Amino acid sequence: MSREEIVFEIAHELGFDLCGIAPLLPPPAAGRFEAWLDAGRHAGMSWLERDRARLVDPRRLLPEGGSIVVLGLAHSRGAVELEGGGRVARYAAGRDYHNIGNHRLRRFARRLAAAGLGGRNRRIVDAGPLLERSHAARAGVGFESKAANLLHPRFGPWFFLMELVIPHELEPTTEPPPGSCGTCTACLDACPTGAILEPGVVDARLCLSHATIEHAGHADVDLRERTGPWAFGCDVCSEVCPWGAKAPDLATRFGTHRAVESGSLVAWLEAGQAFEHDFEASPLDRPGREGVARNAAIALASAPSDAGRRALLRALTFDPAAVVREASGWALARAHAADAGVRGALEEAARREPDATAKELLARWVRVRP
């Protein structure tokens, strides 16, 4: 059995759905990535600029050279919705894939070492400095889509990528799975913010996934109306993709985290000292307590209810974070402006708000008329 066959056999035995081997060389998309960075389309993700050199040349990750083993783990499931109408990106509904992926990669590395493919390595699960989609496409794990993600004929866009960089030069896999986007423009047409500027180019400054996960501070005012029910992430471009329509239901693989299963927009808005416990071992904790509560407030504007109105009024008055108080004021002005009690609460909140930015924004929401 060849070394490459050993890699594929171990990956299969450990439950990975996809496997490919890429050379430890600059990825095909290196030039496009640098142009994207230079255009400022990475928004507030400053680590991408800081890691530019390693992203463009992965040999800096493992100077002794070798190969990149690209692995895929599918996570397809049905649409995910919280009580009260909030939507959650499907990938984030279960247990934290970073933990699961790292655990499997450690086992994978140990098995490779036992088979004579050991040595210093680098494990990467999403957060590492690697242009993983470009390497994965080169390795035949999938093909790059017009929404700038990776597609597979069976799993569509619904799979996680992870990599093990090893100090062994293996024969790369070069035969890509069949398929392409062809003339389809469903993702470009459906994107609620126009973030997909052209095929393969996404401006993170407009992307709802960035806005609800990575963006810190006050939510972008221009994006709020178009955020709709999305409280964490956005699946619109993936949901309209024909390649993902027949993906298998693998919800049990990662389960459903308690913050989703028993959570609601009101509960997320009012998450307090128990936040770390309630969101432990979930991708949902990425924005922190303030970000989660801010997102819930904005999503409540798209699903008005008495319970939501009461929770927003409480947050407007008592939440310790200015970004949450202000987002609650915006949601109240948008969904409950005709309520005289709401209007009075907004006026009072704007008058006594200590944070300068929140105060200025709340004054704007006071002027919103039903």
mmCIF file of C-alpha atoms in Angstrom:
data_model
loop_
_atom_site.group_PDB
_atom_site.id
_atom_site.type_symbol
_atom_site.label_atom_id
_atom_site.label_comp_id
_atom_site.label_asym_id
_atom_site.label_seq_id
_atom_site.Cartn_x
_atom_site.Cartn_y
_atom_site.Cartn_z
ATOM 1 C CA MET A 1 0.000 0.000 0.000
ATOM 2 C CA SER A 2 1.375 3.428 -0.964
ATOM 3 C CA ARG A 3 1.785 6.237 1.562
ATOM 4 C CA GLU A 4 -1.062 8.091 -0.143
ATOM 5 C CA GLU A 5 -3.352 5.071 0.155
ATOM 6 C CA ILE A 6 -2.479 4.830 3.852
ATOM 7 C CA VAL A 7 -3.532 8.463 4.338
ATOM 8 C CA PHE A 8 -6.874 7.889 2.642
ATOM 9 C CA GLU A 9 -7.547 4.649 4.482
ATOM 10 C CA ILE A 10 -6.895 6.165 7.910
ATOM 11 C CA ALA A 11 -9.029 9.202 7.085
ATOM 12 C CA HIS A 12 -11.899 6.930 6.096
ATOM 13 C CA GLU A 13 -11.530 4.778 9.226
ATOM 14 C CA LEU A 14 -11.679 7.883 11.435
ATOM 15 C CA GLY A 15 -14.942 8.996 9.870
ATOM 16 C CA PHE A 16 -13.840 11.840 7.639
ATOM 17 C CA ASP A 17 -16.132 12.230 4.647
ATOM 18 C CA LEU A 18 -13.575 13.804 2.328
ATOM 19 C CA CYS A 19 -9.815 13.645 1.932
ATOM 20 C CA GLY A 20 -7.278 15.064 -0.479
ATOM 21 C CA ILE A 21 -3.590 15.898 -0.608
ATOM 22 C CA ALA A 22 -2.224 19.280 -1.701
ATOM 23 C CA PRO A 23 1.409 20.325 -2.081
ATOM 24 C CA LEU A 24 2.862 22.641 0.549
ATOM 25 C CA LEU A 25 3.081 25.505 -1.928
ATOM 26 C CA PRO A 26 1.377 28.896 -2.411
ATOM 27 C CA PRO A 27 -2.295 28.218 -3.205
ATOM 28 C CA PRO A 28 -3.819 29.100 -6.584
ATOM 29 C CA ALA A 29 -5.921 31.858 -4.997
ATOM 30 C CA ALA A 30 -2.962 33.658 -3.376
ATOM 31 C CA GLY A 31 -3.060 36.576 -5.828
ATOM 32 C CA ARG A 32 -6.830 37.000 -5.557
ATOM 33 C CA PHE A 33 -6.582 36.916 -1.779
ATOM 34 C CA GLU A 34 -3.975 39.677 -1.697
ATOM 35 C CA ALA A 35 -6.057 41.839 -4.032
ATOM 36 C CA TRP A 36 -9.068 41.230 -1.770
ATOM 37 C CA LEU A 37 -7.066 42.311 1.256
ATOM 38 C CA ASP A 38 -5.708 45.387 -0.501
ATOM 39 C CA ALA A 39 -9.276 46.427 -1.352
ATOM 40 C CA GLY A 40 -10.206 46.326 2.346
ATOM 41 C CA ARG A 41 -12.842 43.650 1.822
ATOM 42 C CA HIS A 42 -11.761 41.763 4.949
ATOM 43 C CA ALA A 43 -13.561 44.383 7.093
ATOM 44 C CA GLY A 44 -12.423 44.219 10.717
ATOM 45 C CA MET A 45 -10.682 40.837 10.407
ATOM 46 C CA SER A 46 -7.248 42.337 10.949
ATOM 47 C CA TRP A 47 -5.643 38.951 11.621
ATOM 48 C CA LEU A 48 -5.915 38.179 7.921
ATOM 49 C CA GLU A 49 -3.612 41.081 7.157
ATOM 50 C CA ARG A 50 -1.262 40.135 9.988
ATOM 51 C CA ASP A 51 -1.073 36.555 8.692
ATOM 52 C CA ARG A 52 -0.831 37.575 5.041
ATOM 53 C CA ALA A 53 2.654 36.124 4.541
ATOM 54 C CA ARG A 54 1.758 32.692 5.945
ATOM 55 C CA LEU A 55 -1.590 32.600 4.151
ATOM 56 C CA VAL A 56 0.077 33.317 0.829
ATOM 57 C CA ASP A 57 2.977 30.931 1.438
ATOM 58 C CA PRO A 58 2.095 27.987 3.730
ATOM 59 C CA ARG A 59 5.713 26.829 3.713
ATOM 60 C CA ARG A 60 6.133 29.291 6.577
ATOM 61 C CA LEU A 61 3.930 26.989 8.659
ATOM 62 C CA LEU A 62 6.332 24.083 8.291
ATOM 63 C CA PRO A 63 9.701 25.222 6.910
ATOM 64 C CA GLU A 64 10.964 21.657 6.495
ATOM 65 C CA GLY A 65 8.398 21.195 3.722
ATOM 66 C CA GLY A 66 5.878 18.457 3.103
ATOM 67 C CA SER A 67 2.221 18.202 2.153
ATOM 68 C CA ILE A 68 -1.202 19.441 3.235
ATOM 69 C CA VAL A 69 -3.729 16.708 3.970
ATOM 70 C CA VAL A 70 -7.158 18.324 3.508
ATOM 71 C CA LEU A 71 -10.072 16.656 5.280
ATOM 72 C CA GLY A 72 -13.797 17.286 5.156
ATOM 73 C CA LEU A 73 -16.498 16.528 7.711
ATOM 74 C CA ALA A 74 -20.089 17.056 6.579
ATOM 75 C CA HIS A 75 -22.604 18.796 8.844
ATOM 76 C CA SER A 76 -25.718 19.104 6.664
ATOM 77 C CA ARG A 77 -29.047 19.480 8.489
ATOM 78 C CA GLY A 78 -32.342 21.286 8.095
ATOM 79 C CA ALA A 79 -32.814 25.001 8.631
ATOM 80 C CA VAL A 80 -32.335 26.120 12.242
ATOM 81 C CA GLU A 81 -34.716 28.543 13.921
ATOM 82 C CA LEU A 82 -34.966 29.742 17.512
ATOM 83 C CA GLU A 83 -38.166 30.235 19.407
ATOM 84 C CA GLY A 84 -39.323 33.728 18.536
ATOM 85 C CA GLY A 85 -38.195 33.499 14.935
ATOM 86 C CA GLY A 86 -34.428 33.943 15.033
ATOM 87 C CA ARG A 87 -32.360 32.098 12.435
ATOM 88 C CA VAL A 88 -29.006 30.462 13.159
ATOM 89 C CA ALA A 89 -26.457 29.309 10.590
ATOM 90 C CA ARG A 90 -26.680 25.544 10.379
ATOM 91 C CA TYR A 91 -22.997 24.914 11.033
ATOM 92 C CA ALA A 92 -23.306 26.582 14.454
ATOM 93 C CA ALA A 93 -26.317 24.682 15.763
ATOM 94 C CA GLY A 94 -24.403 21.787 17.276
ATOM 95 C CA ARG A 95 -21.297 21.164 19.338
ATOM 96 C CA ASP A 96 -18.241 23.255 18.537
ATOM 97 C CA TYR A 97 -16.671 21.787 15.406
ATOM 98 C CA HIS A 98 -13.286 23.229 16.405
ATOM 99 C CA ASN A 99 -13.154 20.849 19.376
ATOM 100 C CA ILE A 100 -14.400 17.868 17.389
ATOM 101 C CA GLY A 101 -12.090 18.604 14.469
ATOM 102 C CA ASN A 102 -9.007 19.033 16.630
ATOM 103 C CA HIS A 103 -9.738 15.788 18.441
ATOM 104 C CA ARG A 104 -10.021 13.877 15.167
ATOM 105 C CA LEU A 105 -6.918 15.533 13.736
ATOM 106 C CA ARG A 106 -4.885 14.490 16.773
ATOM 107 C CA ARG A 107 -6.040 10.903 16.293
ATOM 108 C CA PHE A 108 -5.293 11.171 12.578
ATOM 109 C CA ALA A 109 -1.750 12.426 13.274
ATOM 110 C CA ARG A 110 -1.110 9.600 15.749
ATOM 111 C CA ARG A 111 -2.313 7.004 13.250
ATOM 112 C CA LEU A 112 -0.122 8.482 10.531
ATOM 113 C CA ALA A 113 2.880 8.455 12.855
ATOM 114 C CA ALA A 114 2.278 4.783 13.641
ATOM 115 C CA ALA A 115 2.267 4.140 9.890
ATOM 116 C CA GLY A 116 5.612 5.886 9.417
ATOM 117 C CA LEU A 117 4.298 9.340 8.529
ATOM 118 C CA GLY A 118 5.085 11.103 11.800
ATOM 119 C CA GLY A 119 7.139 14.165 12.638
ATOM 120 C CA ARG A 120 6.354 17.774 13.398
ATOM 121 C CA ASN A 121 2.968 18.810 12.028
ATOM 122 C CA ARG A 122 0.388 21.596 12.160
ATOM 123 C CA ARG A 123 -3.297 21.006 12.840
ATOM 124 C CA ILE A 124 -5.691 23.583 11.447
ATOM 125 C CA VAL A 125 -9.443 23.722 12.016
ATOM 126 C CA ASP A 126 -10.854 26.841 10.364
ATOM 127 C CA ALA A 127 -8.919 29.357 12.464
ATOM 128 C CA GLY A 128 -5.381 28.695 11.192
ATOM 129 C CA PRO A 129 -3.427 30.813 8.691
ATOM 130 C CA LEU A 130 -4.221 28.785 5.591
ATOM 131 C CA LEU A 131 -6.269 29.547 2.461
ATOM 132 C CA GLU A 132 -7.975 26.228 2.983
ATOM 133 C CA ARG A 133 -10.617 26.445 0.252
ATOM 134 C CA SER A 134 -7.983 27.068 -2.398
ATOM 135 C CA HIS A 135 -5.818 24.182 -1.170
ATOM 136 C CA ALA A 136 -8.889 21.959 -0.906
ATOM 137 C CA ALA A 137 -9.915 22.732 -4.474
ATOM 138 C CA ARG A 138 -6.407 21.941 -5.660
ATOM 139 C CA ALA A 139 -6.592 18.639 -3.759
ATOM 140 C CA GLY A 140 -9.900 17.706 -5.412
ATOM 141 C CA VAL A 141 -11.995 17.908 -2.240
ATOM 142 C CA GLY A 142 -14.472 20.270 -3.885
ATOM 143 C CA PHE A 143 -14.791 23.125 -6.344
ATOM 144 C CA GLU A 144 -14.854 26.832 -5.563
ATOM 145 C CA SER A 145 -18.242 28.466 -5.960
ATOM 146 C CA LYS A 146 -19.471 31.900 -6.967
ATOM 147 C CA ALA A 147 -20.295 32.503 -3.278
ATOM 148 C CA ALA A 148 -16.592 31.960 -2.455
ATOM 149 C CA ASN A 149 -17.186 28.739 -0.584
ATOM 150 C CA LEU A 150 -16.414 25.150 -1.563
ATOM 151 C CA LEU A 151 -18.974 22.786 -3.072
ATOM 152 C CA HIS A 152 -19.071 19.014 -3.243
ATOM 153 C CA PRO A 153 -21.458 16.980 -5.422
ATOM 154 C CA ARG A 154 -22.842 15.040 -2.447
ATOM 155 C CA PHE A 155 -22.570 17.486 0.447
ATOM 156 C CA GLY A 156 -23.013 20.783 -1.360
ATOM 157 C CA PRO A 157 -21.605 23.599 0.817
ATOM 158 C CA TRP A 158 -22.432 21.817 4.080
ATOM 159 C CA PHE A 159 -19.074 20.531 5.313
ATOM 160 C CA PHE A 160 -16.199 21.676 7.495
ATOM 161 C CA LEU A 161 -12.643 21.776 6.235
ATOM 162 C CA MET A 162 -9.641 20.947 8.387
ATOM 163 C CA GLU A 163 -6.022 20.299 7.549
ATOM 164 C CA LEU A 164 -2.967 18.467 8.794
ATOM 165 C CA VAL A 165 0.310 19.850 7.470
ATOM 166 C CA ILE A 166 2.874 17.037 7.549
ATOM 167 C CA PRO A 167 6.641 16.927 6.848
ATOM 168 C CA HIS A 168 6.309 14.339 4.100
ATOM 169 C CA GLU A 169 6.042 15.056 0.402
ATOM 170 C CA LEU A 170 3.192 12.945 -0.884
ATOM 171 C CA GLU A 171 1.770 12.701 -4.356
ATOM 172 C CA PRO A 172 -0.971 15.332 -4.601
ATOM 173 C CA THR A 173 -4.507 14.411 -5.589
ATOM 174 C CA THR A 174 -5.435 16.440 -8.627
ATOM 175 C CA GLU A 175 -8.698 15.044 -9.960
ATOM 176 C CA PRO A 176 -11.518 17.335 -8.747
ATOM 177 C CA PRO A 177 -14.996 15.954 -8.117
ATOM 178 C CA PRO A 178 -17.330 16.597 -11.047
ATOM 179 C CA GLY A 179 -19.360 19.757 -10.980
ATOM 180 C CA SER A 180 -19.304 23.507 -11.375
ATOM 181 C CA CYS A 181 -21.568 26.496 -10.838
ATOM 182 C CA GLY A 182 -22.057 26.776 -14.584
ATOM 183 C CA THR A 183 -24.343 29.675 -15.445
ATOM 184 C CA CYS A 184 -26.162 29.576 -12.074
ATOM 185 C CA THR A 185 -26.275 32.906 -10.222
ATOM 186 C CA ALA A 186 -28.687 31.915 -7.440
ATOM 187 C CA CYS A 187 -26.319 32.962 -4.646
ATOM 188 C CA LEU A 188 -25.552 36.362 -6.182
ATOM 189 C CA ASP A 189 -29.243 37.017 -6.779
ATOM 190 C CA ALA A 190 -30.356 35.958 -3.285
ATOM 191 C CA CYS A 191 -27.724 37.635 -1.099
ATOM 192 C CA PRO A 192 -29.764 40.071 1.031
ATOM 193 C CA THR A 193 -27.003 42.681 1.191
ATOM 194 C CA GLY A 194 -25.313 42.299 -2.194
ATOM 195 C CA ALA A 195 -22.152 41.131 -0.442
ATOM 196 C CA ILE A 196 -21.202 38.842 -3.353
ATOM 197 C CA LEU A 197 -19.811 41.556 -5.598
ATOM 198 C CA GLU A 198 -18.972 39.211 -8.445
ATOM 199 C CA PRO A 199 -18.420 35.465 -8.791
ATOM 200 C CA GLY A 200 -15.980 34.417 -6.090
ATOM 201 C CA VAL A 201 -15.640 37.853 -4.462
ATOM 202 C CA VAL A 202 -17.416 38.536 -1.146
ATOM 203 C CA ASP A 203 -17.105 41.865 0.638
ATOM 204 C CA ALA A 204 -17.095 41.035 4.350
ATOM 205 C CA ARG A 205 -18.185 44.596 5.130
ATOM 206 C CA LEU A 206 -21.588 43.719 3.658
ATOM 207 C CA CYS A 207 -21.823 40.067 4.690
ATOM 208 C CA LEU A 208 -24.347 39.185 7.401
ATOM 209 C CA SER A 209 -22.141 36.363 8.655
ATOM 210 C CA HIS A 210 -19.407 38.872 9.389
ATOM 211 C CA ALA A 211 -21.903 41.361 10.810
ATOM 212 C CA THR A 212 -23.378 38.883 13.299
ATOM 213 C CA ILE A 213 -20.235 36.930 14.220
ATOM 214 C CA GLU A 214 -17.013 38.875 13.741
ATOM 215 C CA HIS A 215 -18.141 42.494 13.907
ATOM 216 C CA ALA A 216 -17.735 44.015 17.368
ATOM 217 C CA GLY A 217 -19.456 47.110 18.684
ATOM 218 C CA HIS A 218 -22.586 48.776 17.359
ATOM 219 C CA ALA A 219 -24.213 46.942 14.470
ATOM 220 C CA ASP A 220 -23.866 48.582 11.070
ATOM 221 C CA VAL A 221 -26.960 50.762 10.741
ATOM 222 C CA ASP A 222 -27.131 50.281 6.978
ATOM 223 C CA LEU A 223 -27.297 46.487 7.318
ATOM 224 C CA ARG A 224 -29.877 46.180 10.082
ATOM 225 C CA GLU A 225 -32.995 46.304 7.928
ATOM 226 C CA ARG A 226 -31.536 43.577 5.724
ATOM 227 C CA THR A 227 -30.412 41.375 8.606
ATOM 228 C CA GLY A 228 -33.953 40.102 9.036
ATOM 229 C CA PRO A 229 -34.207 37.111 11.385
ATOM 230 C CA TRP A 230 -30.505 36.177 11.296
ATOM 231 C CA ALA A 231 -29.243 36.160 14.878
ATOM 232 C CA PHE A 232 -26.023 34.295 14.111
ATOM 233 C CA GLY A 233 -24.501 33.880 10.668
ATOM 234 C CA CYS A 234 -26.375 33.666 7.391
ATOM 235 C CA ASP A 235 -27.085 30.650 5.175
ATOM 236 C CA VAL A 236 -28.907 32.368 2.315
ATOM 237 C CA CYS A 237 -26.250 31.775 -0.357
ATOM 238 C CA SER A 238 -25.915 28.131 0.705
ATOM 239 C CA GLU A 239 -29.642 27.494 1.010
ATOM 240 C CA VAL A 240 -30.323 28.581 -2.567
ATOM 241 C CA CYS A 241 -27.404 26.570 -3.974
ATOM 242 C CA PRO A 242 -28.725 23.618 -6.021
ATOM 243 C CA TRP A 243 -25.725 21.508 -5.043
ATOM 244 C CA GLY A 244 -26.766 21.412 -1.395
ATOM 245 C CA ALA A 245 -30.432 20.563 -1.887
ATOM 246 C CA LYS A 246 -29.972 16.785 -1.626
ATOM 247 C CA ALA A 247 -27.284 16.658 1.058
ATOM 248 C CA PRO A 248 -27.933 13.979 3.711
ATOM 249 C CA ASP A 249 -29.395 14.958 7.076
ATOM 250 C CA LEU A 250 -26.510 14.636 9.540
ATOM 251 C CA ALA A 251 -27.974 16.621 12.437
ATOM 252 C CA THR A 252 -27.211 13.841 14.912
ATOM 253 C CA ARG A 253 -23.499 13.985 14.081
ATOM 254 C CA PHE A 254 -22.978 17.253 15.955
ATOM 255 C CA GLY A 255 -26.249 17.267 17.894
ATOM 256 C CA THR A 256 -28.108 20.449 18.790
ATOM 257 C CA HIS A 257 -26.591 22.687 21.417
ATOM 258 C CA ARG A 258 -28.766 23.657 24.375
ATOM 259 C CA ALA A 259 -28.436 27.354 23.472
ATOM 260 C CA VAL A 260 -30.338 26.510 20.273
ATOM 261 C CA GLU A 261 -32.553 23.655 21.401
ATOM 262 C CA SER A 262 -33.997 25.445 24.417
ATOM 263 C CA GLY A 263 -32.981 28.984 23.547
ATOM 264 C CA SER A 264 -34.960 31.884 22.135
ATOM 265 C CA LEU A 265 -34.317 35.406 20.955
ATOM 266 C CA VAL A 266 -35.577 36.715 24.299
ATOM 267 C CA ALA A 267 -33.287 34.350 26.203
ATOM 268 C CA TRP A 268 -30.319 35.361 24.048
ATOM 269 C CA LEU A 269 -31.102 39.033 24.584
ATOM 270 C CA GLU A 270 -31.264 38.530 28.324
ATOM 271 C CA ALA A 271 -28.259 36.242 28.621
ATOM 272 C CA GLY A 272 -26.366 37.484 31.647
ATOM 273 C CA GLN A 273 -23.823 35.977 33.991
ATOM 274 C CA ALA A 274 -24.803 32.485 32.875
ATOM 275 C CA PHE A 275 -23.738 33.203 29.289
ATOM 276 C CA GLU A 276 -20.446 31.304 29.465
ATOM 277 C CA HIS A 277 -22.192 28.237 30.859
ATOM 278 C CA ASP A 278 -25.185 28.385 28.531
ATOM 279 C CA PHE A 279 -23.043 28.819 25.394
ATOM 280 C CA GLU A 280 -20.094 26.669 26.438
ATOM 281 C CA ALA A 281 -18.652 24.393 23.711
ATOM 282 C CA SER A 282 -20.680 26.132 21.003
ATOM 283 C CA PRO A 283 -19.558 28.220 18.019
ATOM 284 C CA LEU A 284 -22.272 30.644 19.140
ATOM 285 C CA ASP A 285 -20.033 32.120 21.834
ATOM 286 C CA ARG A 286 -17.770 33.751 19.235
ATOM 287 C CA PRO A 287 -19.378 37.247 19.421
ATOM 288 C CA GLY A 288 -19.451 37.140 23.219
ATOM 289 C CA ARG A 289 -22.386 38.010 25.445
ATOM 290 C CA GLU A 290 -22.735 41.536 24.088
ATOM 291 C CA GLY A 291 -22.658 40.429 20.460
ATOM 292 C CA VAL A 292 -25.200 37.650 20.979
ATOM 293 C CA ALA A 293 -27.588 39.981 22.845
ATOM 294 C CA ARG A 294 -27.133 42.732 20.242
ATOM 295 C CA ASN A 295 -27.929 40.279 17.434
ATOM 296 C CA ALA A 296 -31.003 38.982 19.266
ATOM 297 C CA ALA A 297 -32.324 42.519 19.712
ATOM 298 C CA ILE A 298 -31.978 43.262 16.006
ATOM 299 C CA ALA A 299 -33.589 39.944 15.025
ATOM 300 C CA LEU A 300 -36.544 40.630 17.359
ATOM 301 C CA ALA A 301 -37.431 43.591 15.161
ATOM 302 C CA SER A 302 -38.329 41.183 12.368
ATOM 303 C CA ALA A 303 -40.613 39.096 14.608
ATOM 304 C CA PRO A 304 -42.577 41.541 16.803
ATOM 305 C CA SER A 305 -44.281 40.086 19.866
ATOM 306 C CA ASP A 306 -45.379 41.212 23.316
ATOM 307 C CA ALA A 307 -42.679 39.101 24.934
ATOM 308 C CA GLY A 308 -40.091 40.584 22.617
ATOM 309 C CA ARG A 309 -41.276 44.133 23.284
ATOM 310 C CA ARG A 310 -41.009 43.614 27.040
ATOM 311 C CA ALA A 311 -37.542 42.105 26.745
ATOM 312 C CA LEU A 312 -36.358 44.943 24.512
ATOM 313 C CA LEU A 313 -37.681 47.533 26.982
ATOM 314 C CA ARG A 314 -35.844 45.797 29.818
ATOM 315 C CA ALA A 315 -32.629 45.698 27.801
ATOM 316 C CA LEU A 316 -33.017 49.342 26.768
ATOM 317 C CA THR A 317 -33.137 50.328 30.427
ATOM 318 C CA PHE A 318 -31.017 47.799 32.270
ATOM 319 C CA ASP A 319 -28.523 46.059 29.964
ATOM 320 C CA PRO A 320 -24.939 46.867 31.037
ATOM 321 C CA ALA A 321 -23.686 47.100 27.423
ATOM 322 C CA ALA A 322 -24.256 50.257 25.374
ATOM 323 C CA VAL A 323 -24.364 48.278 22.105
ATOM 324 C CA VAL A 324 -27.235 46.164 23.465
ATOM 325 C CA ARG A 325 -29.161 49.129 24.844
ATOM 326 C CA GLU A 326 -28.858 50.935 21.530
ATOM 327 C CA ALA A 327 -29.774 47.870 19.405
ATOM 328 C CA SER A 328 -32.817 47.340 21.621
ATOM 329 C CA GLY A 329 -33.826 50.946 21.028
ATOM 330 C CA TRP A 330 -33.508 50.486 17.282
ATOM 331 C CA ALA A 331 -35.638 47.324 17.356
ATOM 332 C CA LEU A 332 -38.309 49.028 19.446
ATOM 333 C CA ALA A 333 -38.407 52.013 17.087
ATOM 334 C CA ARG A 334 -38.680 49.752 14.066
ATOM 335 C CA ALA A 335 -41.255 47.262 15.371
ATOM 336 C CA HIS A 336 -43.146 49.052 18.159
ATOM 337 C CA ALA A 337 -42.906 52.777 17.388
ATOM 338 C CA ALA A 338 -46.685 53.180 17.554
ATOM 339 C CA ASP A 339 -46.672 52.184 21.227
ATOM 340 C CA ALA A 340 -46.781 55.336 23.349
ATOM 341 C CA GLY A 341 -44.989 53.594 26.204
ATOM 342 C CA VAL A 342 -42.182 52.587 23.869
ATOM 343 C CA ARG A 343 -41.785 56.109 22.566
ATOM 344 C CA GLY A 344 -41.554 57.478 26.089
ATOM 345 C CA ALA A 345 -38.976 54.843 27.041
ATOM 346 C CA LEU A 346 -36.882 55.694 23.972
ATOM 347 C CA GLU A 347 -36.916 59.387 24.804
ATOM 348 C CA GLU A 348 -35.874 58.693 28.384
ATOM 349 C CA ALA A 349 -33.159 56.264 27.281
ATOM 350 C CA ALA A 350 -31.721 58.778 24.831
ATOM 351 C CA ARG A 351 -31.703 61.465 27.518
ATOM 352 C CA ARG A 352 -29.788 59.471 30.132
ATOM 353 C CA GLU A 353 -27.535 57.288 27.911
ATOM 354 C CA PRO A 354 -23.899 57.768 29.065
ATOM 355 C CA ASP A 355 -22.219 56.304 25.952
ATOM 356 C CA ALA A 356 -21.761 59.000 23.300
ATOM 357 C CA THR A 357 -22.279 56.767 20.249
ATOM 358 C CA ALA A 358 -25.290 54.996 21.738
ATOM 359 C CA LYS A 359 -26.763 58.333 22.799
ATOM 360 C CA GLU A 360 -26.455 59.745 19.293
ATOM 361 C CA LEU A 361 -28.035 56.671 17.730
ATOM 362 C CA LEU A 362 -30.860 56.470 20.268
ATOM 363 C CA ALA A 363 -31.705 60.098 19.519
ATOM 364 C CA ARG A 364 -32.106 59.053 15.869
ATOM 365 C CA TRP A 365 -34.452 56.209 16.807
ATOM 366 C CA VAL A 366 -36.585 58.585 18.885
ATOM 367 C CA ARG A 367 -37.253 60.517 15.671
ATOM 368 C CA VAL A 368 -38.493 57.391 13.867
ATOM 369 C CA ARG A 369 -42.228 57.737 13.261
ATOM 370 C CA PRO A 370 -44.742 54.862 13.002
#
